[in-house]
PDB file of C-alpha atoms and ligand atoms in Angstrom:
ATOM      1  CA  MET A   1     290.138 -82.409 216.348  1.00 43.00           C
ATOM      2  CA  SER A   2     290.721 -85.415 218.433  1.00 48.00           C
ATOM      3  CA  ALA A   3     291.325 -85.172 222.146  1.00 51.00           C
ATOM      4  CA  THR A   4     294.999 -86.238 221.374  1.00 54.00           C
ATOM      5  CA  THR A   5     295.814 -83.050 219.518  1.00 85.00           C
ATOM      6  CA  ILE A   6     294.831 -80.747 222.311  1.00 97.00           C
ATOM      7  CA  LYS A   7     297.969 -78.831 223.482  1.00 98.00           C
ATOM      8  CA  PRO A   8     298.816 -79.917 227.137  1.00 98.00           C
ATOM      9  CA  TRP A   9     298.961 -77.839 230.050  1.00 98.00           C
ATOM     10  CA  VAL A  10     301.341 -78.300 232.870  1.00 98.00           C
ATOM     11  CA  VAL A  11     300.565 -76.172 235.986  1.00 99.00           C
ATOM     12  CA  GLY A  12     302.403 -76.049 239.289  1.00 99.00           C
ATOM     13  CA  ASN A  13     300.189 -75.596 242.300  1.00 98.00           C
ATOM     14  CA  TRP A  14     302.530 -74.302 244.948  1.00 98.00           C
ATOM     15  CA  LYS A  15     299.742 -74.200 247.651  1.00 98.00           C
ATOM     16  CA  MET A  16     300.895 -72.377 250.842  1.00 98.00           C
ATOM     17  CA  ASN A  17     304.470 -72.717 250.052  1.00 98.00           C
ATOM     18  CA  PRO A  18     307.418 -71.695 249.795  1.00 98.00           C
ATOM     19  CA  ILE A  19     309.007 -68.760 251.652  1.00 98.00           C
ATOM     20  CA  HIS A  20     309.986 -65.845 249.384  1.00 97.00           C
ATOM     21  CA  ALA A  21     313.675 -66.779 249.003  1.00 98.00           C
ATOM     22  CA  ASP A  22     312.928 -70.155 248.208  1.00 98.00           C
ATOM     23  CA  ALA A  23     310.424 -69.232 245.516  1.00 98.00           C
ATOM     24  CA  GLN A  24     312.915 -66.848 243.909  1.00 98.00           C
ATOM     25  CA  GLN A  25     315.463 -69.678 243.766  1.00 98.00           C
ATOM     26  CA  LEU A  26     312.996 -72.134 242.439  1.00 98.00           C
ATOM     27  CA  ILE A  27     311.905 -69.618 239.528  1.00 98.00           C
ATOM     28  CA  SER A  28     315.487 -68.931 238.823  1.00 98.00           C
ATOM     29  CA  GLU A  29     316.412 -72.728 238.614  1.00 98.00           C
ATOM     30  CA  PHE A  30     313.225 -73.348 236.354  1.00 98.00           C
ATOM     31  CA  LYS A  31     314.210 -70.569 234.123  1.00 98.00           C
ATOM     32  CA  THR A  32     317.690 -71.958 233.644  1.00 98.00           C
ATOM     33  CA  LEU A  33     316.296 -75.400 232.909  1.00 98.00           C
ATOM     34  CA  LEU A  34     313.907 -73.974 230.322  1.00 98.00           C
ATOM     35  CA  GLN A  35     316.870 -72.253 228.721  1.00 98.00           C
ATOM     36  CA  ASP A  36     319.174 -75.367 228.700  1.00 98.00           C
ATOM     37  CA  SER A  37     316.439 -77.940 227.602  1.00 97.00           C
ATOM     38  CA  PRO A  38     313.640 -75.946 226.004  1.00 97.00           C
ATOM     39  CA  VAL A  39     309.977 -77.036 226.396  1.00 98.00           C
ATOM     40  CA  GLU A  40     308.696 -75.378 223.417  1.00 97.00           C
ATOM     41  CA  ALA A  41     305.769 -73.109 223.778  1.00 98.00           C
ATOM     42  CA  GLU A  42     304.022 -74.592 220.744  1.00 97.00           C
ATOM     43  CA  LYS A  43     303.948 -77.895 222.459  1.00 98.00           C
ATOM     44  CA  CYS A  44     302.859 -77.283 226.005  1.00 98.00           C
ATOM     45  CA  HIS A  45     301.273 -74.361 227.945  1.00 98.00           C
ATOM     46  CA  LEU A  46     302.914 -73.932 231.435  1.00 98.00           C
ATOM     47  CA  GLY A  47     301.812 -72.245 234.386  1.00 99.00           C
ATOM     48  CA  ILE A  48     302.784 -71.721 238.071  1.00 99.00           C
ATOM     49  CA  ALA A  49     300.304 -70.913 240.773  1.00 99.00           C
ATOM     50  CA  PRO A  50     302.005 -69.198 243.738  1.00 98.00           C
ATOM     51  CA  VAL A  51     300.532 -67.769 246.931  1.00 98.00           C
ATOM     52  CA  THR A  52     298.353 -64.623 246.373  1.00 98.00           C
ATOM     53  CA  LEU A  53     300.977 -62.504 248.158  1.00 97.00           C
ATOM     54  CA  ALA A  54     303.631 -63.448 245.551  1.00 98.00           C
ATOM     55  CA  LEU A  55     301.680 -63.297 242.365  1.00 98.00           C
ATOM     56  CA  THR A  56     302.998 -60.085 241.112  1.00 98.00           C
ATOM     57  CA  GLN A  57     306.571 -60.881 241.991  1.00 98.00           C
ATOM     58  CA  ILE A  58     306.504 -64.394 240.442  1.00 98.00           C
ATOM     59  CA  GLN A  59     304.906 -62.806 237.498  1.00 98.00           C
ATOM     60  CA  ALA A  60     307.851 -60.434 237.062  1.00 98.00           C
ATOM     61  CA  ALA A  61     310.389 -63.133 237.585  1.00 98.00           C
ATOM     62  CA  LEU A  62     308.650 -65.337 234.878  1.00 98.00           C
ATOM     63  CA  SER A  63     308.488 -62.379 232.443  1.00 97.00           C
ATOM     64  CA  GLU A  64     312.273 -62.969 231.774  1.00 95.00           C
ATOM     65  CA  ALA A  65     311.884 -66.678 230.938  1.00 98.00           C
ATOM     66  CA  VAL A  66     312.669 -67.736 227.400  1.00 98.00           C
ATOM     67  CA  ARG A  67     309.115 -68.671 226.813  1.00 98.00           C
ATOM     68  CA  PRO A  68     305.714 -67.767 228.337  1.00 98.00           C
ATOM     69  CA  VAL A  69     304.998 -69.219 231.680  1.00 98.00           C
ATOM     70  CA  TYR A  70     301.461 -68.136 233.089  1.00 98.00           C
ATOM     71  CA  THR A  71     301.069 -66.850 236.486  1.00 98.00           C
ATOM     72  CA  VAL A  72     297.956 -68.584 238.024  1.00 99.00           C
ATOM     73  CA  ALA A  73     296.017 -67.402 241.072  1.00 99.00           C
ATOM     74  CA  GLN A  74     295.009 -70.246 243.557  1.00 98.00           C
ATOM     75  CA  ASP A  75     291.621 -68.872 244.215  1.00 98.00           C
ATOM     76  CA  LEU A  76     289.494 -65.664 243.997  1.00 98.00           C
ATOM     77  CA  SER A  77     286.771 -63.960 245.929  1.00 98.00           C
ATOM     78  CA  ARG A  78     283.292 -64.791 245.287  1.00 98.00           C
ATOM     79  CA  ILE A  79     282.393 -61.148 245.271  1.00 98.00           C
ATOM     80  CA  ALA A  80     282.985 -59.207 242.019  1.00 98.00           C
ATOM     81  CA  GLY A  81     284.502 -55.842 241.534  1.00 98.00           C
ATOM     82  CA  LEU A  82     285.738 -53.575 244.382  1.00 98.00           C
ATOM     83  CA  GLY A  83     284.367 -52.796 247.694  1.00 98.00           C
ATOM     84  CA  ALA A  84     284.378 -53.356 251.542  1.00 98.00           C
ATOM     85  CA  TYR A  85     285.244 -56.991 251.603  1.00 98.00           C
ATOM     86  CA  THR A  86     288.336 -57.306 253.891  1.00 98.00           C
ATOM     87  CA  GLY A  87     290.764 -59.945 253.019  1.00 97.00           C
ATOM     88  CA  GLU A  88     289.315 -60.666 249.554  1.00 98.00           C
ATOM     89  CA  VAL A  89     290.782 -60.311 246.048  1.00 98.00           C
ATOM     90  CA  SER A  90     288.245 -60.237 243.191  1.00 98.00           C
ATOM     91  CA  ALA A  91     288.527 -61.363 239.587  1.00 98.00           C
ATOM     92  CA  GLU A  92     288.799 -57.834 238.544  1.00 98.00           C
ATOM     93  CA  LEU A  93     291.737 -57.088 240.699  1.00 98.00           C
ATOM     94  CA  LEU A  94     293.529 -60.152 239.415  1.00 98.00           C
ATOM     95  CA  LYS A  95     292.994 -59.168 235.765  1.00 98.00           C
ATOM     96  CA  ASP A  96     294.023 -55.585 236.729  1.00 98.00           C
ATOM     97  CA  SER A  97     297.484 -57.161 237.708  1.00 98.00           C
ATOM     98  CA  GLN A  98     297.477 -59.072 234.402  1.00 98.00           C
ATOM     99  CA  ILE A  99     296.834 -62.378 236.203  1.00 98.00           C
ATOM    100  CA  ASP A 100     294.852 -64.175 233.581  1.00 98.00           C
ATOM    101  CA  TYR A 101     294.456 -67.739 235.039  1.00 98.00           C
ATOM    102  CA  VAL A 102     292.859 -69.017 238.158  1.00 99.00           C
ATOM    103  CA  LEU A 103     292.292 -72.257 239.970  1.00 99.00           C
ATOM    104  CA  VAL A 104     288.626 -72.862 241.233  1.00 98.00           C
ATOM    105  CA  GLY A 105     287.306 -75.593 243.348  1.00 98.00           C
ATOM    106  CA  HIS A 106     290.506 -77.308 244.493  1.00 98.00           C
ATOM    107  CA  SER A 107     289.495 -79.990 246.974  1.00 98.00           C
ATOM    108  CA  GLU A 108     291.421 -78.382 249.632  1.00 98.00           C
ATOM    109  CA  ARG A 109     289.224 -75.276 249.175  1.00 98.00           C
ATOM    110  CA  ARG A 110     286.125 -77.384 249.042  1.00 98.00           C
ATOM    111  CA  GLU A 111     286.920 -79.486 251.999  1.00 96.00           C
ATOM    112  CA  LEU A 112     288.915 -77.111 254.505  1.00 98.00           C
ATOM    113  CA  PHE A 113     287.400 -73.696 253.402  1.00 98.00           C
ATOM    114  CA  ALA A 114     283.688 -74.544 252.787  1.00 97.00           C
ATOM    115  CA  ASP A 115     283.717 -73.577 249.168  1.00 98.00           C
ATOM    116  CA  THR A 116     280.307 -75.081 248.417  1.00 98.00           C
ATOM    117  CA  PRO A 117     278.806 -75.549 244.826  1.00 98.00           C
ATOM    118  CA  SER A 118     277.025 -72.227 245.099  1.00 98.00           C
ATOM    119  CA  ILE A 119     280.045 -70.378 246.081  1.00 98.00           C
ATOM    120  CA  LEU A 120     282.163 -71.985 243.416  1.00 98.00           C
ATOM    121  CA  ASN A 121     279.610 -71.062 240.802  1.00 98.00           C
ATOM    122  CA  GLU A 122     279.807 -67.398 241.875  1.00 98.00           C
ATOM    123  CA  LYS A 123     283.650 -67.609 241.615  1.00 98.00           C
ATOM    124  CA  VAL A 124     283.578 -69.265 238.218  1.00 98.00           C
ATOM    125  CA  LYS A 125     281.053 -66.714 236.852  1.00 98.00           C
ATOM    126  CA  ASN A 126     283.100 -63.710 238.093  1.00 98.00           C
ATOM    127  CA  ALA A 127     286.394 -64.978 236.856  1.00 98.00           C
ATOM    128  CA  LEU A 128     284.741 -65.718 233.239  1.00 98.00           C
ATOM    129  CA  GLN A 129     283.157 -62.316 233.357  1.00 98.00           C
ATOM    130  CA  ALA A 130     286.462 -60.835 234.054  1.00 98.00           C
ATOM    131  CA  GLY A 131     288.080 -62.574 231.253  1.00 98.00           C
ATOM    132  CA  LEU A 132     290.054 -64.947 233.165  1.00 98.00           C
ATOM    133  CA  THR A 133     290.590 -68.662 232.209  1.00 98.00           C
ATOM    134  CA  VAL A 134     289.380 -70.886 234.860  1.00 99.00           C
ATOM    135  CA  ILE A 135     291.073 -74.260 235.772  1.00 99.00           C
ATOM    136  CA  TYR A 136     288.147 -75.919 237.452  1.00 99.00           C
ATOM    137  CA  CYS A 137     289.146 -78.772 239.762  1.00 98.00           C
ATOM    138  CA  VAL A 138     286.942 -81.882 240.362  1.00 98.00           C
ATOM    139  CA  GLY A 139     287.460 -85.231 242.187  1.00 98.00           C
ATOM    140  CA  GLU A 140     286.079 -87.819 244.339  1.00 97.00           C
ATOM    141  CA  SER A 141     287.107 -88.888 247.862  1.00 95.00           C
ATOM    142  CA  LEU A 142     288.360 -92.584 248.544  1.00 94.00           C
ATOM    143  CA  GLN A 143     284.976 -93.474 250.307  1.00 94.00           C
ATOM    144  CA  GLN A 144     283.147 -92.211 247.135  1.00 96.00           C
ATOM    145  CA  ARG A 145     285.395 -94.198 244.855  1.00 94.00           C
ATOM    146  CA  GLU A 146     285.180 -97.424 246.963  1.00 93.00           C
ATOM    147  CA  SER A 147     281.425 -97.184 247.091  1.00 96.00           C
ATOM    148  CA  GLY A 148     281.262 -96.801 243.304  1.00 96.00           C
ATOM    149  CA  GLN A 149     280.199 -93.108 243.231  1.00 97.00           C
ATOM    150  CA  ALA A 150     283.394 -91.584 241.665  1.00 97.00           C
ATOM    151  CA  GLU A 151     281.902 -90.974 238.196  1.00 97.00           C
ATOM    152  CA  GLN A 152     278.584 -89.559 239.519  1.00 98.00           C
ATOM    153  CA  VAL A 153     280.430 -87.316 241.944  1.00 98.00           C
ATOM    154  CA  VAL A 154     282.813 -85.905 239.328  1.00 98.00           C
ATOM    155  CA  LEU A 155     280.065 -85.380 236.582  1.00 98.00           C
ATOM    156  CA  GLN A 156     277.807 -83.648 239.137  1.00 98.00           C
ATOM    157  CA  GLN A 157     280.695 -81.205 239.943  1.00 98.00           C
ATOM    158  CA  ILE A 158     281.010 -80.435 236.212  1.00 98.00           C
ATOM    159  CA  CYS A 159     277.225 -80.005 235.905  1.00 98.00           C
ATOM    160  CA  ASP A 160     277.105 -77.637 238.745  1.00 98.00           C
ATOM    161  CA  ILE A 161     279.161 -75.044 237.028  1.00 98.00           C
ATOM    162  CA  ALA A 162     277.055 -75.529 233.794  1.00 97.00           C
ATOM    163  CA  ALA A 163     274.483 -73.129 235.117  1.00 95.00           C
ATOM    164  CA  VAL A 164     276.927 -70.153 234.998  1.00 98.00           C
ATOM    165  CA  VAL A 165     279.147 -70.823 232.071  1.00 98.00           C
ATOM    166  CA  ASP A 166     277.827 -69.405 228.750  1.00 98.00           C
ATOM    167  CA  ALA A 167     278.135 -71.367 225.500  1.00 98.00           C
ATOM    168  CA  GLU A 168     281.151 -69.403 224.302  1.00 98.00           C
ATOM    169  CA  GLN A 169     282.786 -69.254 227.739  1.00 98.00           C
ATOM    170  CA  TRP A 170     283.607 -72.966 227.833  1.00 98.00           C
ATOM    171  CA  GLN A 171     286.751 -71.959 225.730  1.00 98.00           C
ATOM    172  CA  GLN A 172     287.802 -70.292 228.960  1.00 98.00           C
ATOM    173  CA  ILE A 173     287.655 -73.584 231.097  1.00 98.00           C
ATOM    174  CA  VAL A 174     290.236 -76.072 231.751  1.00 98.00           C
ATOM    175  CA  ILE A 175     289.125 -79.055 233.827  1.00 98.00           C
ATOM    176  CA  ALA A 176     291.613 -80.614 236.447  1.00 98.00           C
ATOM    177  CA  TYR A 177     290.611 -84.188 237.595  1.00 98.00           C
ATOM    178  CA  GLU A 178     292.149 -84.669 240.838  1.00 97.00           C
ATOM    179  CA  PRO A 179     290.979 -87.755 242.954  1.00 97.00           C
ATOM    180  CA  ILE A 180     291.294 -86.601 246.537  1.00 96.00           C
ATOM    181  CA  TRP A 181     292.867 -89.899 247.663  1.00 94.00           C
ATOM    182  CA  ALA A 182     295.811 -89.262 245.343  1.00 93.00           C
ATOM    183  CA  ILE A 183     296.660 -85.594 246.308  1.00 92.00           C
ATOM    184  CA  GLY A 184     299.901 -85.564 248.392  1.00 87.00           C
ATOM    185  CA  THR A 185     299.533 -89.098 249.273  1.00 89.00           C
ATOM    186  CA  GLY A 186     301.988 -90.605 246.796  1.00 85.00           C
ATOM    187  CA  LYS A 187     299.284 -92.729 245.395  1.00 84.00           C
ATOM    188  CA  THR A 188     298.542 -91.958 241.829  1.00 84.00           C
ATOM    189  CA  ALA A 189     295.339 -93.148 239.866  1.00 88.00           C
ATOM    190  CA  SER A 190     296.785 -95.828 237.434  1.00 94.00           C
ATOM    191  CA  PRO A 191     296.923 -94.398 233.923  1.00 95.00           C
ATOM    192  CA  GLU A 192     294.163 -96.630 232.937  1.00 96.00           C
ATOM    193  CA  ASP A 193     291.721 -95.453 235.697  1.00 95.00           C
ATOM    194  CA  ALA A 194     292.667 -91.917 235.067  1.00 96.00           C
ATOM    195  CA  GLN A 195     292.080 -92.307 231.318  1.00 97.00           C
ATOM    196  CA  THR A 196     288.711 -93.937 232.034  1.00 97.00           C
ATOM    197  CA  MET A 197     287.666 -91.089 234.207  1.00 98.00           C
ATOM    198  CA  HIS A 198     288.891 -88.600 231.702  1.00 98.00           C
ATOM    199  CA  ALA A 199     286.995 -90.179 228.896  1.00 98.00           C
ATOM    200  CA  LYS A 200     283.805 -89.978 231.020  1.00 98.00           C
ATOM    201  CA  ILE A 201     284.305 -86.364 231.703  1.00 98.00           C
ATOM    202  CA  ARG A 202     284.648 -85.547 228.003  1.00 98.00           C
ATOM    203  CA  GLU A 203     281.602 -87.682 227.238  1.00 98.00           C
ATOM    204  CA  GLY A 204     279.641 -85.741 229.975  1.00 98.00           C
ATOM    205  CA  LEU A 205     281.052 -82.376 228.696  1.00 98.00           C
ATOM    206  CA  SER A 206     279.987 -83.284 225.162  1.00 98.00           C
ATOM    207  CA  GLN A 207     276.323 -83.224 226.542  1.00 97.00           C
ATOM    208  CA  ILE A 208     276.937 -79.726 227.900  1.00 97.00           C
ATOM    209  CA  THR A 209     279.186 -78.035 225.284  1.00 98.00           C
ATOM    210  CA  ALA A 210     280.218 -78.040 221.676  1.00 97.00           C
ATOM    211  CA  TYR A 211     283.841 -77.400 222.959  1.00 97.00           C
ATOM    212  CA  ALA A 212     284.074 -80.746 224.697  1.00 98.00           C
ATOM    213  CA  VAL A 213     286.406 -82.126 222.049  1.00 97.00           C
ATOM    214  CA  THR A 214     288.852 -79.253 222.550  1.00 97.00           C
ATOM    215  CA  LEU A 215     288.599 -78.779 226.251  1.00 98.00           C
ATOM    216  CA  PRO A 216     291.771 -79.660 228.042  1.00 98.00           C
ATOM    217  CA  ILE A 217     291.401 -82.185 230.900  1.00 98.00           C
ATOM    218  CA  LEU A 218     294.202 -82.169 233.236  1.00 98.00           C
ATOM    219  CA  TYR A 219     295.131 -84.883 235.825  1.00 97.00           C
ATOM    220  CA  GLY A 220     296.374 -84.224 239.301  1.00 97.00           C
ATOM    221  CA  GLY A 221     297.362 -86.159 242.314  1.00 96.00           C
ATOM    222  CA  SER A 222     300.847 -87.120 243.141  1.00 95.00           C
ATOM    223  CA  VAL A 223     302.180 -86.482 239.416  1.00 97.00           C
ATOM    224  CA  LYS A 224     305.840 -86.814 239.447  1.00 97.00           C
ATOM    225  CA  PRO A 225     308.662 -87.378 236.834  1.00 98.00           C
ATOM    226  CA  GLU A 226     308.358 -91.368 237.332  1.00 97.00           C
ATOM    227  CA  ASN A 227     304.570 -91.438 236.319  1.00 96.00           C
ATOM    228  CA  ALA A 228     304.431 -88.415 233.800  1.00 98.00           C
ATOM    229  CA  VAL A 229     305.387 -90.215 230.741  1.00 98.00           C
ATOM    230  CA  GLU A 230     302.585 -92.886 231.244  1.00 97.00           C
ATOM    231  CA  LEU A 231     300.019 -90.342 232.218  1.00 97.00           C
ATOM    232  CA  ALA A 232     300.906 -88.054 229.282  1.00 97.00           C
ATOM    233  CA  ALA A 233     300.543 -91.123 226.929  1.00 97.00           C
ATOM    234  CA  CYS A 234     296.705 -91.407 227.698  1.00 97.00           C
ATOM    235  CA  PRO A 235     294.651 -89.729 224.896  1.00 96.00           C
ATOM    236  CA  ASP A 236     292.282 -87.981 227.255  1.00 97.00           C
ATOM    237  CA  ILE A 237     294.893 -86.595 229.664  1.00 98.00           C
ATOM    238  CA  ASN A 238     295.776 -83.157 228.410  1.00 98.00           C
ATOM    239  CA  GLY A 239     298.252 -82.131 230.980  1.00 98.00           C
ATOM    240  CA  ALA A 240     298.754 -82.108 234.672  1.00 98.00           C
ATOM    241  CA  LEU A 241     298.203 -80.036 237.934  1.00 98.00           C
ATOM    242  CA  VAL A 242     301.266 -80.611 239.894  1.00 98.00           C
ATOM    243  CA  GLY A 243     301.432 -80.069 243.626  1.00 98.00           C
ATOM    244  CA  GLY A 244     304.483 -81.379 245.539  1.00 97.00           C
ATOM    245  CA  ALA A 245     306.712 -82.072 242.583  1.00 98.00           C
ATOM    246  CA  SER A 246     306.299 -78.384 241.355  1.00 98.00           C
ATOM    247  CA  LEU A 247     308.256 -77.255 244.256  1.00 98.00           C
ATOM    248  CA  ASN A 248     311.286 -79.024 242.716  1.00 98.00           C
ATOM    249  CA  ALA A 249     312.449 -77.080 239.505  1.00 98.00           C
ATOM    250  CA  ALA A 250     313.920 -80.300 237.995  1.00 98.00           C
ATOM    251  CA  SER A 251     310.919 -82.392 238.652  1.00 98.00           C
ATOM    252  CA  PHE A 252     308.571 -79.846 237.505  1.00 98.00           C
ATOM    253  CA  HIS A 253     310.692 -79.461 234.232  1.00 98.00           C
ATOM    254  CA  GLN A 254     310.722 -83.243 233.567  1.00 98.00           C
ATOM    255  CA  ILE A 255     306.894 -83.416 233.929  1.00 98.00           C
ATOM    256  CA  ALA A 256     306.622 -80.487 231.491  1.00 98.00           C
ATOM    257  CA  GLN A 257     308.938 -82.345 229.098  1.00 98.00           C
ATOM    258  CA  ALA A 258     306.955 -85.566 229.383  1.00 98.00           C
ATOM    259  CA  PHE A 259     303.661 -83.731 228.258  1.00 98.00           C
ATOM    260  CA  ALA A 260     305.369 -81.661 225.577  1.00 98.00           C
ATOM    261  CA  ASN A 261     306.893 -84.692 224.072  1.00 96.00           C
ATOM    262  CA  THR A 262     303.494 -86.037 223.232  1.00 94.00           C
ATOM    263  CA  GLN A 263     303.078 -83.297 220.690  1.00 89.00           C
TER     264      GLN A 263
HETATM  265  P1  PGA B   1     300.000 -83.296 244.512  1.00 83.36           P
HETATM  266  O1  PGA B   1     298.952 -82.121 244.561  1.00 83.36           O
HETATM  267  O2  PGA B   1     300.728 -83.324 243.287  1.00 83.36           O
HETATM  268  O3  PGA B   1     300.969 -82.966 245.676  1.00 83.36           O
HETATM  269  O4  PGA B   1     299.514 -84.678 244.911  1.00 83.36           O
HETATM  270  C1  PGA B   1     298.173 -81.966 243.502  1.00 83.36           C
HETATM  271  C2  PGA B   1     297.193 -80.907 243.782  1.00 83.36           C
HETATM  272  O5  PGA B   1     296.563 -80.791 244.831  1.00 83.36           O
HETATM  273  O6  PGA B   1     296.881 -79.910 242.837  1.00 83.36           O
END
């Protein structure tokens, strides 16, 4: 299988947005768009990552969509199971609510909430053991890119989790490459630069896992309808993690169509 035959993923990362009424409206509009202009399930995985508080409500609303749309958690506890851990939500609790997907290592978690490599390893390990699929985010800062360290930083972030991912569990991993300087800034990596990094990531993964050739590598950072077609055309870009543009149903739907149309 060549990287271009990997079924793409388009996942909306809502971050700490929106209020309840707007979320319901957004899902309702997105469901109507999917009904009127289908994005075929065989051509593209779709997911939405709302705030933890809304996971089960959004999941219920999405269950009535014309095709599967996964509900994705934005984070999970580094502690497994149940217990006296105020404010935490474990992998097992997500799984118990039929939430099968989780983001781990988003740069906002790394930078603002001190998610260190060892904490992220605990999160990845727990998620995989509970049977969740992990969308593991990696990416370099502007300073790291300008000093020529981008590739080394990103490959190190991938090597970090290799210690806790068993040979077969790589099938439960999706990588999202999100250069920090492109997140929420309107600046996107050029399709050439993104493709170059994605190819390097796949090459790095091939040293670690036999599943490198089938492992989806998503791009994230100011993905919008205007740049989605070009990004989707790159052979090693197997989808998108979409922040701001996923808060608009029409934009998110257009991005999904751009990736589905590559199949
Ligand atoms: P953005 O966010 O699309 O708003 O740049 C992407 C992300 O942080 O996942």
